[in-house]
Amino acid sequence: DLQSSNLLSELNFISEDGKGNIYKLEALEGEIDFENNNIIFLKNIEAIIKLKNSGEIFISSNFGKYNTENSDTIFSKNVLILYLNNKVKSDYLEFSIEKNLMTISKDVSLSTLEYSINADVIEMNINTRKVEIFMLEGLKKVKIKSIK
């Protein structure tokens, strides 16, 4: 009697977009979604986005959800993002190669050498490097504190 398993260990994925950006993802464990086998639920994730002509973005989190069709990835719990001299912590990050977009939310804090920022959402366009920092409720304000 053969029993099928949907558990995986030590996963590696590599993708490249049309502009030469490379996306590498590693996870200690994974579990294939029985209802949609293009989805893999991940544990202990580390990812690197090698931006053409602009350095690397390092991402780690406790959990995630990876789409094998388009490489879209959701990172959750203890998300850490390192890019240049920027360090971002949150509980949720949605990354889409197709949309060239990284959306960071849920308890977001950004720190640089000069300042720290607390906000609801940080969005970064991977191609243009344009960053938007905002609150979800109009009356709330993004908090910026000088470190110097």
mmCIF file with all atom_site columns, C-alpha atoms in Angstrom:
data_model
loop_
_atom_site.group_PDB
_atom_site.id
_atom_site.type_symbol
_atom_site.label_atom_id
_atom_site.label_alt_id
_atom_site.label_comp_id
_atom_site.label_asym_id
_atom_site.label_entity_id
_atom_site.label_seq_id
_atom_site.pdbx_PDB_ins_code
_atom_site.Cartn_x
_atom_site.Cartn_y
_atom_site.Cartn_z
_atom_site.occupancy
_atom_site.B_iso_or_equiv
_atom_site.pdbx_formal_charge
_atom_site.auth_seq_id
_atom_site.auth_comp_id
_atom_site.auth_asym_id
_atom_site.auth_atom_id
_atom_site.pdbx_PDB_model_num
ATOM 1   C CA . ASP A 1 1   ? 0.000  0.000  0.000   1.00 0.00 ? 1   ASP A CA 1
ATOM 2   C CA . LEU A 1 2   ? 1.725  3.155  -1.207  1.00 0.00 ? 2   LEU A CA 1
ATOM 3   C CA . GLN A 1 3   ? 0.978  6.354  0.602   1.00 0.00 ? 3   GLN A CA 1
ATOM 4   C CA . SER A 1 4   ? 1.476  9.606  -1.291  1.00 0.00 ? 4   SER A CA 1
ATOM 5   C CA . SER A 1 5   ? 3.292  12.405 0.495   1.00 0.00 ? 5   SER A CA 1
ATOM 6   C CA . ASN A 1 6   ? 3.099  16.105 -0.193  1.00 0.00 ? 6   ASN A CA 1
ATOM 7   C CA . LEU A 1 7   ? 5.984  17.013 2.154   1.00 0.00 ? 7   LEU A CA 1
ATOM 8   C CA . LEU A 1 8   ? 9.268  18.302 0.754   1.00 0.00 ? 8   LEU A CA 1
ATOM 9   C CA . SER A 1 9   ? 12.552 19.286 2.360   1.00 0.00 ? 9   SER A CA 1
ATOM 10  C CA . GLU A 1 10  ? 15.382 21.629 1.388   1.00 0.00 ? 10  GLU A CA 1
ATOM 11  C CA . LEU A 1 11  ? 13.683 23.339 -1.550  1.00 0.00 ? 11  LEU A CA 1
ATOM 12  C CA . ASN A 1 12  ? 15.411 25.625 -4.062  1.00 0.00 ? 12  ASN A CA 1
ATOM 13  C CA . PHE A 1 13  ? 13.787 27.738 -6.773  1.00 0.00 ? 13  PHE A CA 1
ATOM 14  C CA . ILE A 1 14  ? 15.427 30.141 -9.245  1.00 0.00 ? 14  ILE A CA 1
ATOM 15  C CA . SER A 1 15  ? 13.551 32.492 -11.594 1.00 0.00 ? 15  SER A CA 1
ATOM 16  C CA . GLU A 1 16  ? 14.543 35.354 -13.859 1.00 0.00 ? 16  GLU A CA 1
ATOM 17  C CA . ASP A 1 17  ? 12.351 38.146 -15.180 1.00 0.00 ? 17  ASP A CA 1
ATOM 18  C CA . GLY A 1 18  ? 12.602 39.682 -18.643 1.00 0.00 ? 18  GLY A CA 1
ATOM 19  C CA . LYS A 1 19  ? 14.793 42.513 -17.362 1.00 0.00 ? 19  LYS A CA 1
ATOM 20  C CA . GLY A 1 20  ? 17.582 40.312 -15.982 1.00 0.00 ? 20  GLY A CA 1
ATOM 21  C CA . ASN A 1 21  ? 16.608 40.368 -12.296 1.00 0.00 ? 21  ASN A CA 1
ATOM 22  C CA . ILE A 1 22  ? 17.216 36.963 -10.682 1.00 0.00 ? 22  ILE A CA 1
ATOM 23  C CA . TYR A 1 23  ? 15.068 35.566 -7.860  1.00 0.00 ? 23  TYR A CA 1
ATOM 24  C CA . LYS A 1 24  ? 16.418 32.722 -5.697  1.00 0.00 ? 24  LYS A CA 1
ATOM 25  C CA . LEU A 1 25  ? 14.377 31.120 -2.951  1.00 0.00 ? 25  LEU A CA 1
ATOM 26  C CA . GLU A 1 26  ? 15.343 28.427 -0.453  1.00 0.00 ? 26  GLU A CA 1
ATOM 27  C CA . ALA A 1 27  ? 13.165 26.818 2.199   1.00 0.00 ? 27  ALA A CA 1
ATOM 28  C CA . LEU A 1 28  ? 13.896 24.197 4.806   1.00 0.00 ? 28  LEU A CA 1
ATOM 29  C CA . GLU A 1 29  ? 10.488 22.528 4.401   1.00 0.00 ? 29  GLU A CA 1
ATOM 30  C CA . GLY A 1 30  ? 7.559  22.659 2.025   1.00 0.00 ? 30  GLY A CA 1
ATOM 31  C CA . GLU A 1 31  ? 4.135  21.146 1.663   1.00 0.00 ? 31  GLU A CA 1
ATOM 32  C CA . ILE A 1 32  ? 2.326  20.962 -1.678  1.00 0.00 ? 32  ILE A CA 1
ATOM 33  C CA . ASP A 1 33  ? -1.277 22.152 -1.592  1.00 0.00 ? 33  ASP A CA 1
ATOM 34  C CA . PHE A 1 34  ? -3.445 19.141 -2.526  1.00 0.00 ? 34  PHE A CA 1
ATOM 35  C CA . GLU A 1 35  ? -6.123 21.406 -4.046  1.00 0.00 ? 35  GLU A CA 1
ATOM 36  C CA . ASN A 1 36  ? -3.661 23.370 -6.210  1.00 0.00 ? 36  ASN A CA 1
ATOM 37  C CA . ASN A 1 37  ? -0.340 21.624 -6.811  1.00 0.00 ? 37  ASN A CA 1
ATOM 38  C CA . ASN A 1 38  ? 1.198  24.881 -8.135  1.00 0.00 ? 38  ASN A CA 1
ATOM 39  C CA . ILE A 1 39  ? 1.154  26.188 -4.534  1.00 0.00 ? 39  ILE A CA 1
ATOM 40  C CA . ILE A 1 40  ? 3.749  25.152 -1.975  1.00 0.00 ? 40  ILE A CA 1
ATOM 41  C CA . PHE A 1 41  ? 3.498  26.208 1.679   1.00 0.00 ? 41  PHE A CA 1
ATOM 42  C CA . LEU A 1 42  ? 6.997  26.875 3.006   1.00 0.00 ? 42  LEU A CA 1
ATOM 43  C CA . LYS A 1 43  ? 8.801  27.010 6.354   1.00 0.00 ? 43  LYS A CA 1
ATOM 44  C CA . ASN A 1 44  ? 12.063 28.818 7.186   1.00 0.00 ? 44  ASN A CA 1
ATOM 45  C CA . ILE A 1 45  ? 12.549 30.773 3.972   1.00 0.00 ? 45  ILE A CA 1
ATOM 46  C CA . GLU A 1 46  ? 15.487 32.743 2.640   1.00 0.00 ? 46  GLU A CA 1
ATOM 47  C CA . ALA A 1 47  ? 15.354 34.565 -0.675  1.00 0.00 ? 47  ALA A CA 1
ATOM 48  C CA . ILE A 1 48  ? 17.671 36.773 -2.680  1.00 0.00 ? 48  ILE A CA 1
ATOM 49  C CA . ILE A 1 49  ? 16.540 39.121 -5.428  1.00 0.00 ? 49  ILE A CA 1
ATOM 50  C CA . LYS A 1 50  ? 19.569 40.038 -7.535  1.00 0.00 ? 50  LYS A CA 1
ATOM 51  C CA . LEU A 1 51  ? 18.615 43.321 -9.130  1.00 0.00 ? 51  LEU A CA 1
ATOM 52  C CA . LYS A 1 52  ? 20.326 43.997 -12.412 1.00 0.00 ? 52  LYS A CA 1
ATOM 53  C CA . ASN A 1 53  ? 22.621 47.017 -11.897 1.00 0.00 ? 53  ASN A CA 1
ATOM 54  C CA . SER A 1 54  ? 21.416 47.657 -8.325  1.00 0.00 ? 54  SER A CA 1
ATOM 55  C CA . GLY A 1 55  ? 22.579 45.155 -5.720  1.00 0.00 ? 55  GLY A CA 1
ATOM 56  C CA . GLU A 1 56  ? 20.676 42.453 -3.892  1.00 0.00 ? 56  GLU A CA 1
ATOM 57  C CA . ILE A 1 57  ? 17.619 42.274 -1.666  1.00 0.00 ? 57  ILE A CA 1
ATOM 58  C CA . PHE A 1 58  ? 17.770 39.602 1.058   1.00 0.00 ? 58  PHE A CA 1
ATOM 59  C CA . ILE A 1 59  ? 14.477 38.330 2.507   1.00 0.00 ? 59  ILE A CA 1
ATOM 60  C CA . SER A 1 60  ? 13.819 35.820 5.278   1.00 0.00 ? 60  SER A CA 1
ATOM 61  C CA . SER A 1 61  ? 10.686 34.680 7.105   1.00 0.00 ? 61  SER A CA 1
ATOM 62  C CA . ASN A 1 62  ? 9.271  31.829 9.164   1.00 0.00 ? 62  ASN A CA 1
ATOM 63  C CA . PHE A 1 63  ? 6.548  30.887 6.673   1.00 0.00 ? 63  PHE A CA 1
ATOM 64  C CA . GLY A 1 64  ? 5.553  31.447 3.084   1.00 0.00 ? 64  GLY A CA 1
ATOM 65  C CA . LYS A 1 65  ? 3.468  30.469 0.118   1.00 0.00 ? 65  LYS A CA 1
ATOM 66  C CA . TYR A 1 66  ? 5.135  29.975 -3.275  1.00 0.00 ? 66  TYR A CA 1
ATOM 67  C CA . ASN A 1 67  ? 3.431  29.737 -6.669  1.00 0.00 ? 67  ASN A CA 1
ATOM 68  C CA . THR A 1 68  ? 5.497  27.505 -8.975  1.00 0.00 ? 68  THR A CA 1
ATOM 69  C CA . GLU A 1 69  ? 3.737  28.864 -12.102 1.00 0.00 ? 69  GLU A CA 1
ATOM 70  C CA . ASN A 1 70  ? 4.708  32.527 -11.731 1.00 0.00 ? 70  ASN A CA 1
ATOM 71  C CA . SER A 1 71  ? 7.136  32.573 -8.718  1.00 0.00 ? 71  SER A CA 1
ATOM 72  C CA . ASP A 1 72  ? 4.813  34.888 -6.744  1.00 0.00 ? 72  ASP A CA 1
ATOM 73  C CA . THR A 1 73  ? 5.674  34.484 -3.082  1.00 0.00 ? 73  THR A CA 1
ATOM 74  C CA . ILE A 1 74  ? 4.045  35.486 0.175   1.00 0.00 ? 74  ILE A CA 1
ATOM 75  C CA . PHE A 1 75  ? 6.379  35.691 3.170   1.00 0.00 ? 75  PHE A CA 1
ATOM 76  C CA . SER A 1 76  ? 4.862  35.727 6.661   1.00 0.00 ? 76  SER A CA 1
ATOM 77  C CA . LYS A 1 77  ? 5.892  35.895 10.345  1.00 0.00 ? 77  LYS A CA 1
ATOM 78  C CA . ASN A 1 78  ? 9.169  37.573 11.280  1.00 0.00 ? 78  ASN A CA 1
ATOM 79  C CA . VAL A 1 79  ? 9.831  38.920 7.800   1.00 0.00 ? 79  VAL A CA 1
ATOM 80  C CA . LEU A 1 80  ? 13.234 40.571 7.479   1.00 0.00 ? 80  LEU A CA 1
ATOM 81  C CA . ILE A 1 81  ? 14.333 42.471 4.371   1.00 0.00 ? 81  ILE A CA 1
ATOM 82  C CA . LEU A 1 82  ? 17.853 43.825 3.863   1.00 0.00 ? 82  LEU A CA 1
ATOM 83  C CA . TYR A 1 83  ? 18.642 46.133 0.930   1.00 0.00 ? 83  TYR A CA 1
ATOM 84  C CA . LEU A 1 84  ? 21.668 48.419 0.760   1.00 0.00 ? 84  LEU A CA 1
ATOM 85  C CA . ASN A 1 85  ? 21.720 50.121 4.202   1.00 0.00 ? 85  ASN A CA 1
ATOM 86  C CA . ASN A 1 86  ? 17.998 49.544 4.767   1.00 0.00 ? 86  ASN A CA 1
ATOM 87  C CA . LYS A 1 87  ? 16.505 47.006 7.149   1.00 0.00 ? 87  LYS A CA 1
ATOM 88  C CA . VAL A 1 88  ? 12.761 46.332 7.068   1.00 0.00 ? 88  VAL A CA 1
ATOM 89  C CA . LYS A 1 89  ? 10.854 44.172 9.535   1.00 0.00 ? 89  LYS A CA 1
ATOM 90  C CA . SER A 1 90  ? 7.218  43.153 9.159   1.00 0.00 ? 90  SER A CA 1
ATOM 91  C CA . ASP A 1 91  ? 4.877  40.200 9.440   1.00 0.00 ? 91  ASP A CA 1
ATOM 92  C CA . TYR A 1 92  ? 3.808  40.035 5.780   1.00 0.00 ? 92  TYR A CA 1
ATOM 93  C CA . LEU A 1 93  ? 5.414  40.544 2.386   1.00 0.00 ? 93  LEU A CA 1
ATOM 94  C CA . GLU A 1 94  ? 3.877  39.861 -0.990  1.00 0.00 ? 94  GLU A CA 1
ATOM 95  C CA . PHE A 1 95  ? 6.331  39.596 -3.897  1.00 0.00 ? 95  PHE A CA 1
ATOM 96  C CA . SER A 1 96  ? 5.289  39.404 -7.556  1.00 0.00 ? 96  SER A CA 1
ATOM 97  C CA . ILE A 1 97  ? 7.749  39.105 -10.432 1.00 0.00 ? 97  ILE A CA 1
ATOM 98  C CA . GLU A 1 98  ? 4.907  39.660 -12.951 1.00 0.00 ? 98  GLU A CA 1
ATOM 99  C CA . LYS A 1 99  ? 3.853  42.937 -11.295 1.00 0.00 ? 99  LYS A CA 1
ATOM 100 C CA . ASN A 1 100 ? 7.469  43.906 -10.418 1.00 0.00 ? 100 ASN A CA 1
ATOM 101 C CA . LEU A 1 101 ? 6.096  44.703 -6.977  1.00 0.00 ? 101 LEU A CA 1
ATOM 102 C CA . MET A 1 102 ? 7.022  44.032 -3.377  1.00 0.00 ? 102 MET A CA 1
ATOM 103 C CA . THR A 1 103 ? 4.300  44.962 -0.859  1.00 0.00 ? 103 THR A CA 1
ATOM 104 C CA . ILE A 1 104 ? 5.325  44.912 2.796   1.00 0.00 ? 104 ILE A CA 1
ATOM 105 C CA . SER A 1 105 ? 2.613  45.172 5.468   1.00 0.00 ? 105 SER A CA 1
ATOM 106 C CA . LYS A 1 106 ? 1.555  44.271 9.028   1.00 0.00 ? 106 LYS A CA 1
ATOM 107 C CA . ASP A 1 107 ? 3.658  45.927 11.737  1.00 0.00 ? 107 ASP A CA 1
ATOM 108 C CA . VAL A 1 108 ? 6.174  47.501 9.337   1.00 0.00 ? 108 VAL A CA 1
ATOM 109 C CA . SER A 1 109 ? 9.372  49.177 10.523  1.00 0.00 ? 109 SER A CA 1
ATOM 110 C CA . LEU A 1 110 ? 12.150 50.471 8.295   1.00 0.00 ? 110 LEU A CA 1
ATOM 111 C CA . SER A 1 111 ? 15.509 51.537 9.632   1.00 0.00 ? 111 SER A CA 1
ATOM 112 C CA . THR A 1 112 ? 18.445 53.146 7.853   1.00 0.00 ? 112 THR A CA 1
ATOM 113 C CA . LEU A 1 113 ? 21.662 54.675 9.150   1.00 0.00 ? 113 LEU A CA 1
ATOM 114 C CA . GLU A 1 114 ? 19.880 58.054 9.555   1.00 0.00 ? 114 GLU A CA 1
ATOM 115 C CA . TYR A 1 115 ? 16.270 57.341 10.546  1.00 0.00 ? 115 TYR A CA 1
ATOM 116 C CA . SER A 1 116 ? 13.578 54.825 11.421  1.00 0.00 ? 116 SER A CA 1
ATOM 117 C CA . ILE A 1 117 ? 10.058 54.706 9.985   1.00 0.00 ? 117 ILE A CA 1
ATOM 118 C CA . ASN A 1 118 ? 6.895  52.970 11.188  1.00 0.00 ? 118 ASN A CA 1
ATOM 119 C CA . ALA A 1 119 ? 4.075  52.605 8.670   1.00 0.00 ? 119 ALA A CA 1
ATOM 120 C CA . ASP A 1 120 ? 1.242  50.301 7.620   1.00 0.00 ? 120 ASP A CA 1
ATOM 121 C CA . VAL A 1 121 ? 2.570  49.584 4.120   1.00 0.00 ? 121 VAL A CA 1
ATOM 122 C CA . ILE A 1 122 ? 5.765  49.932 2.085   1.00 0.00 ? 122 ILE A CA 1
ATOM 123 C CA . GLU A 1 123 ? 5.577  49.242 -1.639  1.00 0.00 ? 123 GLU A CA 1
ATOM 124 C CA . MET A 1 124 ? 8.622  48.935 -3.877  1.00 0.00 ? 124 MET A CA 1
ATOM 125 C CA . ASN A 1 125 ? 8.631  48.638 -7.643  1.00 0.00 ? 125 ASN A CA 1
ATOM 126 C CA . ILE A 1 126 ? 11.485 46.225 -8.409  1.00 0.00 ? 126 ILE A CA 1
ATOM 127 C CA . ASN A 1 127 ? 12.288 47.801 -11.800 1.00 0.00 ? 127 ASN A CA 1
ATOM 128 C CA . THR A 1 128 ? 12.029 51.518 -11.057 1.00 0.00 ? 128 THR A CA 1
ATOM 129 C CA . ARG A 1 129 ? 13.117 51.163 -7.367  1.00 0.00 ? 129 ARG A CA 1
ATOM 130 C CA . LYS A 1 130 ? 10.305 53.608 -6.569  1.00 0.00 ? 130 LYS A CA 1
ATOM 131 C CA . VAL A 1 131 ? 9.218  53.228 -2.949  1.00 0.00 ? 131 VAL A CA 1
ATOM 132 C CA . GLU A 1 132 ? 5.906  54.347 -1.454  1.00 0.00 ? 132 GLU A CA 1
ATOM 133 C CA . ILE A 1 133 ? 5.375  54.416 2.314   1.00 0.00 ? 133 ILE A CA 1
ATOM 134 C CA . PHE A 1 134 ? 1.847  54.985 3.622   1.00 0.00 ? 134 PHE A CA 1
ATOM 135 C CA . MET A 1 135 ? -0.821 54.328 6.220   1.00 0.00 ? 135 MET A CA 1
ATOM 136 C CA . LEU A 1 136 ? -4.071 52.529 5.428   1.00 0.00 ? 136 LEU A CA 1
ATOM 137 C CA . GLU A 1 137 ? -6.239 54.966 7.386   1.00 0.00 ? 137 GLU A CA 1
ATOM 138 C CA . GLY A 1 138 ? -6.227 58.570 6.167   1.00 0.00 ? 138 GLY A CA 1
ATOM 139 C CA . LEU A 1 139 ? -5.978 60.170 9.621   1.00 0.00 ? 139 LEU A CA 1
ATOM 140 C CA . LYS A 1 140 ? -2.990 58.121 10.754  1.00 0.00 ? 140 LYS A CA 1
ATOM 141 C CA . LYS A 1 141 ? 0.485  59.392 9.948   1.00 0.00 ? 141 LYS A CA 1
ATOM 142 C CA . VAL A 1 142 ? 3.704  57.594 9.050   1.00 0.00 ? 142 VAL A CA 1
ATOM 143 C CA . LYS A 1 143 ? 6.125  57.947 12.008  1.00 0.00 ? 143 LYS A CA 1
ATOM 144 C CA . ILE A 1 144 ? 9.667  59.031 11.164  1.00 0.00 ? 144 ILE A CA 1
ATOM 145 C CA . LYS A 1 145 ? 12.364 59.307 13.834  1.00 0.00 ? 145 LYS A CA 1
ATOM 146 C CA . SER A 1 146 ? 15.926 60.580 13.351  1.00 0.00 ? 146 SER A CA 1
ATOM 147 C CA . ILE A 1 147 ? 18.630 58.257 14.670  1.00 0.00 ? 147 ILE A CA 1
ATOM 148 C CA . LYS A 1 148 ? 21.534 60.730 14.524  1.00 0.00 ? 148 LYS A CA 1
#
